[in-house]
Amino acid sequence: MTAKTKPNARAKASPRKKAAARDWTAAFRVGPGRKIRLSAWNPDEDGGFEKKVTRKRTAKIIEEIDDLQYRLYAESKQALLVVLQAIDAGGKDGTIRRVFGPINPQGVRVTSFKKPTELERSHDFLWRIHRAVPPLGHIGLFNRSHYEDVLVVRVRKLAPPEIWKARYDHINAFERMLRDHGTRVVKFFLYISRDEQRDRMQRRLDDPGRNWKFSEADLEERKHWDDYMAAFEDALSRCSTADAPWYVVPANRKWFRDHLVATVLRDTLRAMDPRTPPSPDLSGIVIDG
Ligand code: AMP
Ligand code: MG
């Protein structure tokens, strides 16, 4: 046992402390109506956890998510939509690979949103999003999302302010409608520091195996770092609701990022409490041969 886990393990297990320990992720949830400032968050945060122990715990949690997913599918009355947003090199792809990799692919659908096509642009901004929302019984994973329409669109002035400013309300109404249909929405902002972004981009330049991930366009976006952070702050402050909360995920340390995301998803699925349908009376059935 490491020095870091010892005090916790020995702490008196009062019900209150137990509940607090269970809900440690709440500290990373953006309270509805709360105006957040990202400068107050630490992208290096590790929760006071130890890396090796935490990795093992994450693997166990993912096993439980797989089991809950199976029940969600069998029940087919609810769905879970997971939104991942981050700055370039923020770790969206890595999170998908590491947290969702071990989960049964039949129950999970991943959608990556790129620059809208001409057809998509001829529709309202939620059209392509709505089509990708998971059906009941499934988990849907958005790699970028409708939030791009208040992030890149705002920062790169792809639409005038009166257009994107109205979208926060559109998004909240849309997500409430999904919830009323039985679709739980959970949103993660993977928060890395500017220095970490530089290091990750440099690795993409230096490592031939990662060269394909390097994009000069990302360097252009990096120049707008402060504008992006301001846009994220508004999106997170205005669109974190009780039904569709945003989490700020400190993401400089990948193992902590994965652990927080996996824990929140496990807890969300537990709260949804999916149940396999009750067994019918099968007692008279004989399989011949
Ligand atoms: P990547 O995720 O690296 O494949 O890049 C996808 C690109 O598509 C990013 O530069 C996004 O900002 C961009 N993108 C995604 N959604 C939108 C949108 N609604 N409007 C404009 N650009 C978008
Ligand atoms: Mg990119």
PDB file of C-alpha atoms and ligand atoms in Angstrom:
ATOM      1  CA  MET A   1       0.000   0.000   0.000  1.00  0.00           C
ATOM      2  CA  THR A   2       1.363   3.412  -0.864  1.00  0.00           C
ATOM      3  CA  ALA A   3       1.747   6.334   1.479  1.00  0.00           C
ATOM      4  CA  LYS A   4      -0.944   8.179  -0.421  1.00  0.00           C
ATOM      5  CA  THR A   5      -3.679   5.595  -0.066  1.00  0.00           C
ATOM      6  CA  LYS A   6      -2.928   4.670   3.539  1.00  0.00           C
ATOM      7  CA  PRO A   7      -4.615   7.535   5.406  1.00  0.00           C
ATOM      8  CA  ASN A   8      -7.754   7.125   3.340  1.00  0.00           C
ATOM      9  CA  ALA A   9      -7.958   3.412   3.886  1.00  0.00           C
ATOM     10  CA  ARG A  10      -7.581   3.876   7.625  1.00  0.00           C
ATOM     11  CA  ALA A  11      -9.973   6.806   7.938  1.00  0.00           C
ATOM     12  CA  LYS A  12     -12.987   6.182  10.154  1.00  0.00           C
ATOM     13  CA  ALA A  13     -15.781   5.060   7.890  1.00  0.00           C
ATOM     14  CA  SER A  14     -18.511   7.432   9.037  1.00  0.00           C
ATOM     15  CA  PRO A  15     -21.469   7.361   6.618  1.00  0.00           C
ATOM     16  CA  ARG A  16     -20.828  10.977   5.749  1.00  0.00           C
ATOM     17  CA  LYS A  17     -17.181  10.414   4.904  1.00  0.00           C
ATOM     18  CA  LYS A  18     -18.106   7.350   2.926  1.00  0.00           C
ATOM     19  CA  ALA A  19     -20.619   9.325   0.890  1.00  0.00           C
ATOM     20  CA  ALA A  20     -18.058  12.080   0.312  1.00  0.00           C
ATOM     21  CA  ALA A  21     -15.459   9.538  -0.803  1.00  0.00           C
ATOM     22  CA  ARG A  22     -17.981   8.000  -3.167  1.00  0.00           C
ATOM     23  CA  ASP A  23     -18.876  11.319  -4.703  1.00  0.00           C
ATOM     24  CA  TRP A  24     -15.397  12.811  -5.129  1.00  0.00           C
ATOM     25  CA  THR A  25     -16.198  13.520  -8.771  1.00  0.00           C
ATOM     26  CA  ALA A  26     -18.766  16.167  -7.743  1.00  0.00           C
ATOM     27  CA  ALA A  27     -15.905  18.625  -7.245  1.00  0.00           C
ATOM     28  CA  PHE A  28     -15.329  18.543 -11.004  1.00  0.00           C
ATOM     29  CA  ARG A  29     -18.962  19.075 -11.973  1.00  0.00           C
ATOM     30  CA  VAL A  30     -20.022  22.563 -13.004  1.00  0.00           C
ATOM     31  CA  GLY A  31     -22.979  23.547 -10.826  1.00  0.00           C
ATOM     32  CA  PRO A  32     -26.024  24.764 -12.775  1.00  0.00           C
ATOM     33  CA  GLY A  33     -25.906  28.531 -13.175  1.00  0.00           C
ATOM     34  CA  ARG A  34     -22.364  28.728 -11.833  1.00  0.00           C
ATOM     35  CA  LYS A  35     -20.066  31.064 -13.733  1.00  0.00           C
ATOM     36  CA  ILE A  36     -16.729  29.285 -13.998  1.00  0.00           C
ATOM     37  CA  ARG A  37     -13.218  30.629 -14.595  1.00  0.00           C
ATOM     38  CA  LEU A  38     -10.846  28.044 -15.981  1.00  0.00           C
ATOM     39  CA  SER A  39      -7.824  29.819 -14.524  1.00  0.00           C
ATOM     40  CA  ALA A  40      -9.080  28.637 -11.130  1.00  0.00           C
ATOM     41  CA  TRP A  41      -8.804  24.964 -12.238  1.00  0.00           C
ATOM     42  CA  ASN A  42      -5.581  23.010 -12.231  1.00  0.00           C
ATOM     43  CA  PRO A  43      -4.982  20.893 -15.340  1.00  0.00           C
ATOM     44  CA  ASP A  44      -2.262  18.997 -13.408  1.00  0.00           C
ATOM     45  CA  GLU A  45      -4.729  17.887 -10.709  1.00  0.00           C
ATOM     46  CA  ASP A  46      -4.328  14.231  -9.704  1.00  0.00           C
ATOM     47  CA  GLY A  47      -6.978  14.055  -6.964  1.00  0.00           C
ATOM     48  CA  GLY A  48      -4.296  13.011  -4.479  1.00  0.00           C
ATOM     49  CA  PHE A  49      -4.369   9.557  -6.092  1.00  0.00           C
ATOM     50  CA  GLU A  50      -1.457   7.314  -6.908  1.00  0.00           C
ATOM     51  CA  LYS A  51      -0.972   6.428 -10.564  1.00  0.00           C
ATOM     52  CA  LYS A  52      -0.481   2.658 -10.461  1.00  0.00           C
ATOM     53  CA  VAL A  53      -3.281   1.958  -8.001  1.00  0.00           C
ATOM     54  CA  THR A  54      -5.611   4.307  -9.861  1.00  0.00           C
ATOM     55  CA  ARG A  55      -4.969   2.631 -13.211  1.00  0.00           C
ATOM     56  CA  LYS A  56      -6.015  -0.700 -11.727  1.00  0.00           C
ATOM     57  CA  ARG A  57      -9.133   0.856 -10.241  1.00  0.00           C
ATOM     58  CA  THR A  58     -10.005   2.410 -13.591  1.00  0.00           C
ATOM     59  CA  ALA A  59      -9.790  -1.003 -15.261  1.00  0.00           C
ATOM     60  CA  LYS A  60     -12.245  -2.412 -12.687  1.00  0.00           C
ATOM     61  CA  ILE A  61     -14.605   0.518 -13.190  1.00  0.00           C
ATOM     62  CA  ILE A  62     -14.576  -0.026 -16.935  1.00  0.00           C
ATOM     63  CA  GLU A  63     -15.517  -3.682 -16.377  1.00  0.00           C
ATOM     64  CA  GLU A  64     -18.523  -2.478 -14.402  1.00  0.00           C
ATOM     65  CA  ILE A  65     -19.441  -0.018 -17.175  1.00  0.00           C
ATOM     66  CA  ASP A  66     -19.418  -2.933 -19.603  1.00  0.00           C
ATOM     67  CA  ASP A  67     -21.808  -4.843 -17.361  1.00  0.00           C
ATOM     68  CA  LEU A  68     -24.097  -1.827 -16.951  1.00  0.00           C
ATOM     69  CA  GLN A  69     -24.031  -1.301 -20.721  1.00  0.00           C
ATOM     70  CA  TYR A  70     -25.213  -4.891 -21.192  1.00  0.00           C
ATOM     71  CA  ARG A  71     -28.150  -4.219 -18.896  1.00  0.00           C
ATOM     72  CA  LEU A  72     -28.894  -0.906 -20.614  1.00  0.00           C
ATOM     73  CA  TYR A  73     -29.106  -2.768 -23.918  1.00  0.00           C
ATOM     74  CA  ALA A  74     -31.288  -5.549 -22.518  1.00  0.00           C
ATOM     75  CA  GLU A  75     -33.629  -3.003 -20.953  1.00  0.00           C
ATOM     76  CA  SER A  76     -33.753  -0.697 -24.013  1.00  0.00           C
ATOM     77  CA  LYS A  77     -35.663   2.053 -22.191  1.00  0.00           C
ATOM     78  CA  GLN A  78     -32.871   4.576 -21.671  1.00  0.00           C
ATOM     79  CA  ALA A  79     -29.801   5.831 -23.524  1.00  0.00           C
ATOM     80  CA  LEU A  80     -26.613   7.598 -22.522  1.00  0.00           C
ATOM     81  CA  LEU A  81     -25.007  10.345 -24.572  1.00  0.00           C
ATOM     82  CA  VAL A  82     -21.428  11.267 -23.719  1.00  0.00           C
ATOM     83  CA  VAL A  83     -20.001  14.496 -25.121  1.00  0.00           C
ATOM     84  CA  LEU A  84     -16.243  15.012 -25.314  1.00  0.00           C
ATOM     85  CA  GLN A  85     -14.829  18.437 -25.999  1.00  0.00           C
ATOM     86  CA  ALA A  86     -11.256  19.719 -25.740  1.00  0.00           C
ATOM     87  CA  ILE A  87      -8.742  21.974 -27.358  1.00  0.00           C
ATOM     88  CA  ASP A  88      -6.572  20.330 -30.072  1.00  0.00           C
ATOM     89  CA  ALA A  89      -4.342  17.601 -28.589  1.00  0.00           C
ATOM     90  CA  GLY A  90      -6.543  17.670 -25.491  1.00  0.00           C
ATOM     91  CA  GLY A  91      -6.913  13.885 -25.442  1.00  0.00           C
ATOM     92  CA  LYS A  92     -10.346  13.136 -26.891  1.00  0.00           C
ATOM     93  CA  ASP A  93      -9.107  10.252 -29.038  1.00  0.00           C
ATOM     94  CA  GLY A  94      -7.031   8.804 -26.197  1.00  0.00           C
ATOM     95  CA  THR A  95      -9.974   8.945 -23.785  1.00  0.00           C
ATOM     96  CA  ILE A  96     -12.195   7.129 -26.260  1.00  0.00           C
ATOM     97  CA  ARG A  97      -9.548   4.458 -26.848  1.00  0.00           C
ATOM     98  CA  ARG A  98      -8.740   3.904 -23.201  1.00  0.00           C
ATOM     99  CA  VAL A  99     -12.132   4.231 -21.521  1.00  0.00           C
ATOM    100  CA  PHE A 100     -14.363   2.797 -24.243  1.00  0.00           C
ATOM    101  CA  GLY A 101     -11.897   0.380 -25.854  1.00  0.00           C
ATOM    102  CA  PRO A 102     -12.792  -2.525 -23.540  1.00  0.00           C
ATOM    103  CA  ILE A 103     -16.564  -2.051 -23.880  1.00  0.00           C
ATOM    104  CA  ASN A 104     -18.719  -4.224 -26.127  1.00  0.00           C
ATOM    105  CA  PRO A 105     -18.741  -2.379 -29.475  1.00  0.00           C
ATOM    106  CA  GLN A 106     -22.308  -3.519 -30.205  1.00  0.00           C
ATOM    107  CA  GLY A 107     -23.661  -1.172 -27.558  1.00  0.00           C
ATOM    108  CA  VAL A 108     -21.540   1.916 -28.228  1.00  0.00           C
ATOM    109  CA  ARG A 109     -21.629   4.302 -31.184  1.00  0.00           C
ATOM    110  CA  VAL A 110     -18.929   6.898 -31.681  1.00  0.00           C
ATOM    111  CA  THR A 111     -19.531   9.938 -33.865  1.00  0.00           C
ATOM    112  CA  SER A 112     -16.786  12.441 -34.738  1.00  0.00           C
ATOM    113  CA  PHE A 113     -17.980  15.825 -35.860  1.00  0.00           C
ATOM    114  CA  LYS A 114     -15.874  17.600 -38.464  1.00  0.00           C
ATOM    115  CA  LYS A 115     -16.400  20.822 -40.365  1.00  0.00           C
ATOM    116  CA  PRO A 116     -20.026  20.701 -41.523  1.00  0.00           C
ATOM    117  CA  THR A 117     -20.573  19.560 -45.099  1.00  0.00           C
ATOM    118  CA  GLU A 118     -22.552  21.681 -47.521  1.00  0.00           C
ATOM    119  CA  LEU A 119     -25.648  19.599 -46.823  1.00  0.00           C
ATOM    120  CA  GLU A 120     -25.185  19.957 -43.060  1.00  0.00           C
ATOM    121  CA  ARG A 121     -24.698  23.684 -43.410  1.00  0.00           C
ATOM    122  CA  SER A 122     -27.971  23.966 -45.254  1.00  0.00           C
ATOM    123  CA  HIS A 123     -29.755  22.683 -42.121  1.00  0.00           C
ATOM    124  CA  ASP A 124     -29.965  24.047 -38.572  1.00  0.00           C
ATOM    125  CA  PHE A 125     -26.889  23.299 -36.455  1.00  0.00           C
ATOM    126  CA  LEU A 126     -28.602  20.573 -34.443  1.00  0.00           C
ATOM    127  CA  TRP A 127     -29.737  18.548 -37.462  1.00  0.00           C
ATOM    128  CA  ARG A 128     -26.605  16.461 -37.852  1.00  0.00           C
ATOM    129  CA  ILE A 129     -26.333  16.141 -34.079  1.00  0.00           C
ATOM    130  CA  HIS A 130     -29.850  14.846 -33.565  1.00  0.00           C
ATOM    131  CA  ARG A 131     -29.361  12.156 -36.206  1.00  0.00           C
ATOM    132  CA  ALA A 132     -26.368  10.824 -34.284  1.00  0.00           C
ATOM    133  CA  VAL A 133     -28.042  10.664 -30.852  1.00  0.00           C
ATOM    134  CA  PRO A 134     -28.023   7.040 -29.627  1.00  0.00           C
ATOM    135  CA  PRO A 135     -31.265   5.070 -29.727  1.00  0.00           C
ATOM    136  CA  LEU A 136     -32.643   3.716 -26.453  1.00  0.00           C
ATOM    137  CA  GLY A 137     -30.478   0.901 -25.130  1.00  0.00           C
ATOM    138  CA  HIS A 138     -27.247   2.399 -26.479  1.00  0.00           C
ATOM    139  CA  ILE A 139     -24.362   4.552 -25.382  1.00  0.00           C
ATOM    140  CA  GLY A 140     -23.450   7.319 -27.835  1.00  0.00           C
ATOM    141  CA  LEU A 141     -20.124   9.017 -27.762  1.00  0.00           C
ATOM    142  CA  PHE A 142     -19.574  12.393 -29.407  1.00  0.00           C
ATOM    143  CA  ASN A 143     -16.013  13.311 -30.363  1.00  0.00           C
ATOM    144  CA  ARG A 144     -16.751  17.050 -30.688  1.00  0.00           C
ATOM    145  CA  SER A 145     -20.407  17.977 -30.816  1.00  0.00           C
ATOM    146  CA  HIS A 146     -23.003  20.742 -31.130  1.00  0.00           C
ATOM    147  CA  TYR A 147     -20.737  22.725 -28.797  1.00  0.00           C
ATOM    148  CA  GLU A 148     -18.416  23.408 -31.747  1.00  0.00           C
ATOM    149  CA  ASP A 149     -21.170  25.758 -32.868  1.00  0.00           C
ATOM    150  CA  VAL A 150     -20.493  28.013 -29.877  1.00  0.00           C
ATOM    151  CA  LEU A 151     -16.722  27.334 -29.811  1.00  0.00           C
ATOM    152  CA  VAL A 152     -14.893  27.313 -33.162  1.00  0.00           C
ATOM    153  CA  VAL A 153     -17.782  29.161 -34.771  1.00  0.00           C
ATOM    154  CA  ARG A 154     -17.516  31.933 -32.187  1.00  0.00           C
ATOM    155  CA  VAL A 155     -13.712  32.106 -32.017  1.00  0.00           C
ATOM    156  CA  ARG A 156     -13.144  31.974 -35.788  1.00  0.00           C
ATOM    157  CA  LYS A 157     -16.147  34.207 -36.466  1.00  0.00           C
ATOM    158  CA  LEU A 158     -17.835  31.661 -38.730  1.00  0.00           C
ATOM    159  CA  ALA A 159     -21.217  33.144 -37.819  1.00  0.00           C
ATOM    160  CA  PRO A 160     -22.231  36.572 -36.488  1.00  0.00           C
ATOM    161  CA  PRO A 161     -22.712  36.940 -32.677  1.00  0.00           C
ATOM    162  CA  GLU A 162     -26.498  37.115 -32.865  1.00  0.00           C
ATOM    163  CA  ILE A 163     -26.471  33.614 -34.389  1.00  0.00           C
ATOM    164  CA  TRP A 164     -24.169  31.818 -31.937  1.00  0.00           C
ATOM    165  CA  LYS A 165     -25.428  33.721 -28.888  1.00  0.00           C
ATOM    166  CA  ALA A 166     -28.919  32.281 -29.371  1.00  0.00           C
ATOM    167  CA  ARG A 167     -27.496  28.764 -29.457  1.00  0.00           C
ATOM    168  CA  TYR A 168     -26.921  28.324 -25.716  1.00  0.00           C
ATOM    169  CA  ASP A 169     -30.685  28.368 -25.205  1.00  0.00           C
ATOM    170  CA  HIS A 170     -31.216  26.112 -28.221  1.00  0.00           C
ATOM    171  CA  ILE A 171     -28.723  23.623 -26.777  1.00  0.00           C
ATOM    172  CA  ASN A 172     -30.317  23.629 -23.327  1.00  0.00           C
ATOM    173  CA  ALA A 173     -33.763  23.066 -24.795  1.00  0.00           C
ATOM    174  CA  PHE A 174     -32.465  20.279 -27.049  1.00  0.00           C
ATOM    175  CA  GLU A 175     -30.707  18.482 -24.203  1.00  0.00           C
ATOM    176  CA  ARG A 176     -33.806  18.796 -21.997  1.00  0.00           C
ATOM    177  CA  MET A 177     -35.864  17.235 -24.760  1.00  0.00           C
ATOM    178  CA  LEU A 178     -33.402  14.324 -24.988  1.00  0.00           C
ATOM    179  CA  ARG A 179     -33.673  13.835 -21.273  1.00  0.00           C
ATOM    180  CA  ASP A 180     -37.460  13.755 -21.443  1.00  0.00           C
ATOM    181  CA  HIS A 181     -37.115  10.978 -23.998  1.00  0.00           C
ATOM    182  CA  GLY A 182     -34.948   8.901 -21.657  1.00  0.00           C
ATOM    183  CA  THR A 183     -31.508   9.949 -22.891  1.00  0.00           C
ATOM    184  CA  ARG A 184     -29.068  10.948 -20.170  1.00  0.00           C
ATOM    185  CA  VAL A 185     -26.448  13.473 -21.294  1.00  0.00           C
ATOM    186  CA  VAL A 186     -23.012  13.834 -19.668  1.00  0.00           C
ATOM    187  CA  LYS A 187     -20.417  16.279 -20.988  1.00  0.00           C
ATOM    188  CA  PHE A 188     -16.675  16.333 -20.420  1.00  0.00           C
ATOM    189  CA  PHE A 189     -14.313  19.203 -21.115  1.00  0.00           C
ATOM    190  CA  LEU A 190     -10.783  17.784 -21.144  1.00  0.00           C
ATOM    191  CA  TYR A 191      -8.682  20.594 -19.779  1.00  0.00           C
ATOM    192  CA  ILE A 192      -4.968  20.645 -20.625  1.00  0.00           C
ATOM    193  CA  SER A 193      -2.572  23.537 -20.094  1.00  0.00           C
ATOM    194  CA  ARG A 194      -1.086  25.573 -22.907  1.00  0.00           C
ATOM    195  CA  ASP A 195       2.347  24.109 -22.120  1.00  0.00           C
ATOM    196  CA  GLU A 196       0.987  20.587 -22.282  1.00  0.00           C
ATOM    197  CA  GLN A 197      -0.557  21.335 -25.663  1.00  0.00           C
ATOM    198  CA  ARG A 198       2.811  22.560 -26.928  1.00  0.00           C
ATOM    199  CA  ASP A 199       4.544  19.395 -25.672  1.00  0.00           C
ATOM    200  CA  ARG A 200       1.945  17.128 -27.266  1.00  0.00           C
ATOM    201  CA  MET A 201       2.147  18.993 -30.581  1.00  0.00           C
ATOM    202  CA  GLN A 202       5.943  18.787 -30.456  1.00  0.00           C
ATOM    203  CA  ARG A 203       5.682  15.012 -29.951  1.00  0.00           C
ATOM    204  CA  ARG A 204       3.479  14.803 -33.032  1.00  0.00           C
ATOM    205  CA  LEU A 205       6.214  16.595 -34.966  1.00  0.00           C
ATOM    206  CA  ASP A 206       9.116  14.578 -33.574  1.00  0.00           C
ATOM    207  CA  ASP A 207       7.668  11.062 -33.526  1.00  0.00           C
ATOM    208  CA  PRO A 208       7.221   9.617 -37.044  1.00  0.00           C
ATOM    209  CA  GLY A 209       4.467   7.355 -35.706  1.00  0.00           C
ATOM    210  CA  ARG A 210       2.546  10.442 -34.640  1.00  0.00           C
ATOM    211  CA  ASN A 211       3.304  12.690 -37.613  1.00  0.00           C
ATOM    212  CA  TRP A 212      -0.090  11.937 -39.125  1.00  0.00           C
ATOM    213  CA  LYS A 213      -1.738  13.629 -36.162  1.00  0.00           C
ATOM    214  CA  PHE A 214       0.150  16.856 -36.672  1.00  0.00           C
ATOM    215  CA  SER A 215      -1.827  19.586 -38.363  1.00  0.00           C
ATOM    216  CA  GLU A 216      -0.627  23.055 -39.218  1.00  0.00           C
ATOM    217  CA  ALA A 217      -4.205  24.207 -38.801  1.00  0.00           C
ATOM    218  CA  ASP A 218      -3.922  23.283 -35.105  1.00  0.00           C
ATOM    219  CA  LEU A 219      -1.039  25.765 -34.770  1.00  0.00           C
ATOM    220  CA  GLU A 220      -3.322  28.449 -36.133  1.00  0.00           C
ATOM    221  CA  GLU A 221      -6.015  27.509 -33.595  1.00  0.00           C
ATOM    222  CA  ARG A 222      -3.405  27.602 -30.807  1.00  0.00           C
ATOM    223  CA  LYS A 223      -2.906  31.309 -31.464  1.00  0.00           C
ATOM    224  CA  HIS A 224      -6.501  31.777 -30.301  1.00  0.00           C
ATOM    225  CA  TRP A 225      -5.987  29.973 -26.980  1.00  0.00           C
ATOM    226  CA  ASP A 226      -7.435  32.745 -24.799  1.00  0.00           C
ATOM    227  CA  ASP A 227     -10.477  33.173 -27.023  1.00  0.00           C
ATOM    228  CA  TYR A 228     -11.089  29.425 -26.898  1.00  0.00           C
ATOM    229  CA  MET A 229     -10.856  29.379 -23.111  1.00  0.00           C
ATOM    230  CA  ALA A 230     -13.357  32.249 -22.907  1.00  0.00           C
ATOM    231  CA  ALA A 231     -15.685  30.379 -25.278  1.00  0.00           C
ATOM    232  CA  PHE A 232     -15.358  27.178 -23.204  1.00  0.00           C
ATOM    233  CA  GLU A 233     -16.061  29.128 -20.018  1.00  0.00           C
ATOM    234  CA  ASP A 234     -19.317  30.465 -21.460  1.00  0.00           C
ATOM    235  CA  ALA A 235     -20.409  27.109 -22.859  1.00  0.00           C
ATOM    236  CA  LEU A 236     -19.720  25.343 -19.558  1.00  0.00           C
ATOM    237  CA  SER A 237     -21.306  28.086 -17.454  1.00  0.00           C
ATOM    238  CA  ARG A 238     -24.417  28.456 -19.558  1.00  0.00           C
ATOM    239  CA  CYS A 239     -25.084  24.843 -20.477  1.00  0.00           C
ATOM    240  CA  SER A 240     -24.343  22.825 -17.346  1.00  0.00           C
ATOM    241  CA  THR A 241     -27.709  21.686 -16.044  1.00  0.00           C
ATOM    242  CA  ALA A 242     -28.830  19.135 -13.470  1.00  0.00           C
ATOM    243  CA  ASP A 243     -29.976  16.881 -16.301  1.00  0.00           C
ATOM    244  CA  ALA A 244     -26.981  17.407 -18.582  1.00  0.00           C
ATOM    245  CA  PRO A 245     -23.983  18.394 -16.470  1.00  0.00           C
ATOM    246  CA  TRP A 246     -20.572  19.523 -17.680  1.00  0.00           C
ATOM    247  CA  TYR A 247     -17.458  18.204 -15.986  1.00  0.00           C
ATOM    248  CA  VAL A 248     -14.093  19.957 -16.110  1.00  0.00           C
ATOM    249  CA  VAL A 249     -11.600  17.100 -16.420  1.00  0.00           C
ATOM    250  CA  PRO A 250      -8.012  17.993 -15.527  1.00  0.00           C
ATOM    251  CA  ALA A 251      -6.311  16.214 -18.408  1.00  0.00           C
ATOM    252  CA  ASN A 252      -2.561  16.819 -18.280  1.00  0.00           C
ATOM    253  CA  ARG A 253      -2.266  13.423 -16.584  1.00  0.00           C
ATOM    254  CA  LYS A 254      -3.931  10.865 -18.787  1.00  0.00           C
ATOM    255  CA  TRP A 255      -4.404   8.286 -16.026  1.00  0.00           C
ATOM    256  CA  PHE A 256      -6.302  10.806 -13.884  1.00  0.00           C
ATOM    257  CA  ARG A 257      -8.372  11.961 -16.854  1.00  0.00           C
ATOM    258  CA  ASP A 258      -9.378   8.368 -17.649  1.00  0.00           C
ATOM    259  CA  HIS A 259     -10.185   7.643 -14.026  1.00  0.00           C
ATOM    260  CA  LEU A 260     -12.440  10.670 -13.618  1.00  0.00           C
ATOM    261  CA  VAL A 261     -14.303  10.070 -16.878  1.00  0.00           C
ATOM    262  CA  ALA A 262     -14.768   6.355 -16.149  1.00  0.00           C
ATOM    263  CA  THR A 263     -15.957   7.012 -12.587  1.00  0.00           C
ATOM    264  CA  VAL A 264     -18.525   9.610 -13.664  1.00  0.00           C
ATOM    265  CA  LEU A 265     -19.852   7.291 -16.373  1.00  0.00           C
ATOM    266  CA  ARG A 266     -20.044   4.346 -13.988  1.00  0.00           C
ATOM    267  CA  ASP A 267     -21.897   6.463 -11.410  1.00  0.00           C
ATOM    268  CA  THR A 268     -24.252   7.855 -14.038  1.00  0.00           C
ATOM    269  CA  LEU A 269     -25.099   4.377 -15.317  1.00  0.00           C
ATOM    270  CA  ARG A 270     -25.568   3.108 -11.768  1.00  0.00           C
ATOM    271  CA  ALA A 271     -28.009   5.940 -11.115  1.00  0.00           C
ATOM    272  CA  MET A 272     -29.887   5.086 -14.310  1.00  0.00           C
ATOM    273  CA  ASP A 273     -30.218   1.588 -12.834  1.00  0.00           C
ATOM    274  CA  PRO A 274     -30.904  -0.330 -16.058  1.00  0.00           C
ATOM    275  CA  ARG A 275     -32.558  -3.689 -15.460  1.00  0.00           C
ATOM    276  CA  THR A 276     -32.740  -6.750 -17.655  1.00  0.00           C
ATOM    277  CA  PRO A 277     -36.415  -7.476 -18.367  1.00  0.00           C
ATOM    278  CA  PRO A 278     -38.179  -9.836 -15.930  1.00  0.00           C
ATOM    279  CA  SER A 279     -38.046 -13.458 -16.991  1.00  0.00           C
ATOM    280  CA  PRO A 280     -41.273 -14.856 -18.460  1.00  0.00           C
ATOM    281  CA  ASP A 281     -42.448 -18.300 -17.371  1.00  0.00           C
ATOM    282  CA  LEU A 282     -40.255 -20.648 -19.414  1.00  0.00           C
ATOM    283  CA  SER A 283     -40.852 -23.728 -17.300  1.00  0.00           C
ATOM    284  CA  GLY A 284     -42.850 -25.684 -19.902  1.00  0.00           C
ATOM    285  CA  ILE A 285     -40.369 -25.217 -22.722  1.00  0.00           C
ATOM    286  CA  VAL A 286     -38.324 -28.216 -23.843  1.00  0.00           C
ATOM    287  CA  ILE A 287     -35.511 -27.962 -26.363  1.00  0.00           C
ATOM    288  CA  ASP A 288     -35.770 -31.122 -28.448  1.00  0.00           C
ATOM    289  CA  GLY A 289     -32.972 -33.226 -29.829  1.00  0.00           C
TER     290      GLY A 289
HETATM  291  P1  AMP B   1     -10.415  16.803 -35.856  1.00  0.00           P
HETATM  292  O1  AMP B   1     -11.305  16.560 -34.665  1.00  0.00           O
HETATM  293  O2  AMP B   1      -8.983  17.011 -35.480  1.00  0.00           O
HETATM  294  O3  AMP B   1     -10.605  15.785 -36.913  1.00  0.00           O
HETATM  295  O4  AMP B   1     -10.852  18.204 -36.489  1.00  0.00           O
HETATM  296  C1  AMP B   1     -12.167  18.471 -36.831  1.00  0.00           C
HETATM  297  C2  AMP B   1     -12.277  19.946 -37.178  1.00  0.00           C
HETATM  298  O5  AMP B   1     -13.619  20.236 -37.521  1.00  0.00           O
HETATM  299  C3  AMP B   1     -11.878  20.853 -36.042  1.00  0.00           C
HETATM  300  O6  AMP B   1     -11.031  21.869 -36.505  1.00  0.00           O
HETATM  301  C4  AMP B   1     -13.211  21.438 -35.618  1.00  0.00           C
HETATM  302  O7  AMP B   1     -13.099  22.711 -35.043  1.00  0.00           O
HETATM  303  C5  AMP B   1     -13.988  21.447 -36.901  1.00  0.00           C
HETATM  304  N1  AMP B   1     -15.408  21.506 -36.670  1.00  0.00           N
HETATM  305  C6  AMP B   1     -16.179  20.616 -35.991  1.00  0.00           C
HETATM  306  N2  AMP B   1     -17.453  21.056 -35.915  1.00  0.00           N
HETATM  307  C7  AMP B   1     -17.500  22.262 -36.538  1.00  0.00           C
HETATM  308  C8  AMP B   1     -18.523  23.208 -36.771  1.00  0.00           C
HETATM  309  N3  AMP B   1     -19.776  23.008 -36.350  1.00  0.00           N
HETATM  310  N4  AMP B   1     -18.195  24.331 -37.459  1.00  0.00           N
HETATM  311  C9  AMP B   1     -16.929  24.516 -37.883  1.00  0.00           C
HETATM  312  N5  AMP B   1     -15.919  23.673 -37.702  1.00  0.00           N
HETATM  313  C10 AMP B   1     -16.189  22.539 -37.017  1.00  0.00           C
HETATM  314 MG    MG B   2      -7.314  18.128 -34.892  1.00  0.00          MG
END
